[in-house]
PDB file of C-alpha atoms in Angstrom:
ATOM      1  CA  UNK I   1      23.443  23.343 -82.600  1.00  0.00           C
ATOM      2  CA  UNK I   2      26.916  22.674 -81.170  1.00  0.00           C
ATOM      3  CA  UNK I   3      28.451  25.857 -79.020  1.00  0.00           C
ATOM      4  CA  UNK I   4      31.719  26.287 -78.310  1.00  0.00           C
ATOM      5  CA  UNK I   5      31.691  26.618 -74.377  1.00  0.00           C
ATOM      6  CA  UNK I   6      36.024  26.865 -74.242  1.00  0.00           C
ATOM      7  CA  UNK I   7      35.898  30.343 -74.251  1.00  0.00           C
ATOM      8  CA  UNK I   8      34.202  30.673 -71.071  1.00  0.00           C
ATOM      9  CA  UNK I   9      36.092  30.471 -67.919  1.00  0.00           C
ATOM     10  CA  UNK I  10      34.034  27.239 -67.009  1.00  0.00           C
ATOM     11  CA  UNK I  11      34.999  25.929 -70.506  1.00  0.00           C
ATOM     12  CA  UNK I  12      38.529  26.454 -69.942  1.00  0.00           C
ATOM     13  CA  UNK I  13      38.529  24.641 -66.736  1.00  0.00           C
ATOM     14  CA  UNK I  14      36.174  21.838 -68.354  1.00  0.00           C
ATOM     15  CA  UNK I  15      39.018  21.786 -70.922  1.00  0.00           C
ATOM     16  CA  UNK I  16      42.375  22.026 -68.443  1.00  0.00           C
ATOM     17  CA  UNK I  17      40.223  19.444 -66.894  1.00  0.00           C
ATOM     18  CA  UNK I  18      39.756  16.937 -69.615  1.00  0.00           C
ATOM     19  CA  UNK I  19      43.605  17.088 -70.625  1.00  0.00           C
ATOM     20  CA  UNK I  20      44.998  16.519 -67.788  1.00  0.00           C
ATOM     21  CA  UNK I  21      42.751  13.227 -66.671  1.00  0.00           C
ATOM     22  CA  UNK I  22      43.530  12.123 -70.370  1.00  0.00           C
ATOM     23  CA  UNK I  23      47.409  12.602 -69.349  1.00  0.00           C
ATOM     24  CA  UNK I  24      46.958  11.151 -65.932  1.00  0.00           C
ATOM     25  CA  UNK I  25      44.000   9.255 -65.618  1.00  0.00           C
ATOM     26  CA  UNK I  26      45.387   6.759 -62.655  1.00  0.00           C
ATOM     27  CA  UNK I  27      46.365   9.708 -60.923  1.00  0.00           C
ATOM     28  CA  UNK I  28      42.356  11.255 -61.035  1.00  0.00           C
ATOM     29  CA  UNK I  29      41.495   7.912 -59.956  1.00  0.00           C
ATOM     30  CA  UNK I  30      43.199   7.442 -56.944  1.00  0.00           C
ATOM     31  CA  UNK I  31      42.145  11.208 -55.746  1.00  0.00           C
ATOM     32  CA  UNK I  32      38.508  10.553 -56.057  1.00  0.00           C
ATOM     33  CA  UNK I  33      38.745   7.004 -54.185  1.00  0.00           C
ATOM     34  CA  UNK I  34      40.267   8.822 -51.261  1.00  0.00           C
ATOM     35  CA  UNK I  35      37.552  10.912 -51.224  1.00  0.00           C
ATOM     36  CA  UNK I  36      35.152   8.599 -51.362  1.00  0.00           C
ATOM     37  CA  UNK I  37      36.912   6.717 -48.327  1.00  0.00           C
ATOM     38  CA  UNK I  38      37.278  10.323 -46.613  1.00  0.00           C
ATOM     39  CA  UNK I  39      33.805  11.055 -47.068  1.00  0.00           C
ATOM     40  CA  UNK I  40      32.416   7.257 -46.246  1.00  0.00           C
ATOM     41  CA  UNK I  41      34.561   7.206 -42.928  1.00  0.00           C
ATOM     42  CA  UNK I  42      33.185  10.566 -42.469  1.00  0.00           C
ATOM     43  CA  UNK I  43      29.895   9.720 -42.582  1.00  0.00           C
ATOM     44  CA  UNK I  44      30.329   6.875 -40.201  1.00  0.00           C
ATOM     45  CA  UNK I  45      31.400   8.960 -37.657  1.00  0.00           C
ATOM     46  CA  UNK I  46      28.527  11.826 -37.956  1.00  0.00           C
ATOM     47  CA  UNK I  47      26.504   8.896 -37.953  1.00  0.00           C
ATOM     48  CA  UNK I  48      25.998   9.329 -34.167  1.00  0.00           C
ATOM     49  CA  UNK I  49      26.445  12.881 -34.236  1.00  0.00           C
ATOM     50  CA  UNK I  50      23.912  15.138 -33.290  1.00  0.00           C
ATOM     51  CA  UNK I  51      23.816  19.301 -33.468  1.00  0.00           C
ATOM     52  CA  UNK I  52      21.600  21.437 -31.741  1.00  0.00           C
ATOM     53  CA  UNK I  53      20.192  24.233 -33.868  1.00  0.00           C
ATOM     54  CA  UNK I  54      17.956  26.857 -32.109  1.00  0.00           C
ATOM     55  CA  UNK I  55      17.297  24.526 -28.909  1.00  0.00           C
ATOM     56  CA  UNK I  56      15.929  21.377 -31.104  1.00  0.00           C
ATOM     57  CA  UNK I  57      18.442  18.456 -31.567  1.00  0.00           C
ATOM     58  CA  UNK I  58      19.181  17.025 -35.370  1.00  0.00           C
ATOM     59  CA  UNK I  59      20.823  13.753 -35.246  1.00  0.00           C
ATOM     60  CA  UNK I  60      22.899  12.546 -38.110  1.00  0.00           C
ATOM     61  CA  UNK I  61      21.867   9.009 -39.840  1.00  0.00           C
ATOM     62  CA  UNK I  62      19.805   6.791 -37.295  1.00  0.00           C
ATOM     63  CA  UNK I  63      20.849   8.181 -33.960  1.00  0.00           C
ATOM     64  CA  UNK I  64      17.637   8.866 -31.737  1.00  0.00           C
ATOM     65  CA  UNK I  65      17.059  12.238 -30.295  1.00  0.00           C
ATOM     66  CA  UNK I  66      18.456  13.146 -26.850  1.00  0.00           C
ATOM     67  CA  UNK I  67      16.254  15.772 -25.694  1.00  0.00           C
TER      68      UNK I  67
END
């Protein structure tokens, strides 16, 4: 039942992957917490934000429609 997926090219990056967060798992760490504080700080500022798309506005989060 068990397939060896390491040949494929999404395998061998599953694989590079694996080794190097067992060789530097601190350093894995601290990338994804600054993107999770990139993204979270991100998100409070498009919070407000609002896009028009074909004439209608979309506002990010809880901001109210300007129309």
């Amino acid at each position: 039942m068990y397939r060896d997926y390491t040949q494929t090219p999404l395998g061998l990056n599953m694989k590079i992957f694996a080794y190097k967060r067992i060789n530097s798992p601190l350093e894995i760490g601290n990338r994804s917490i600054k993107i999770l504080v990139f993204f979270s700080l991100f998100f409070n500022v498009a919070r407000n934000w609002c896009l028009v798309i074909e004439r209608e506005w979309y506002c990010l989060g809880g901001a109210r429609p300007v129309r």
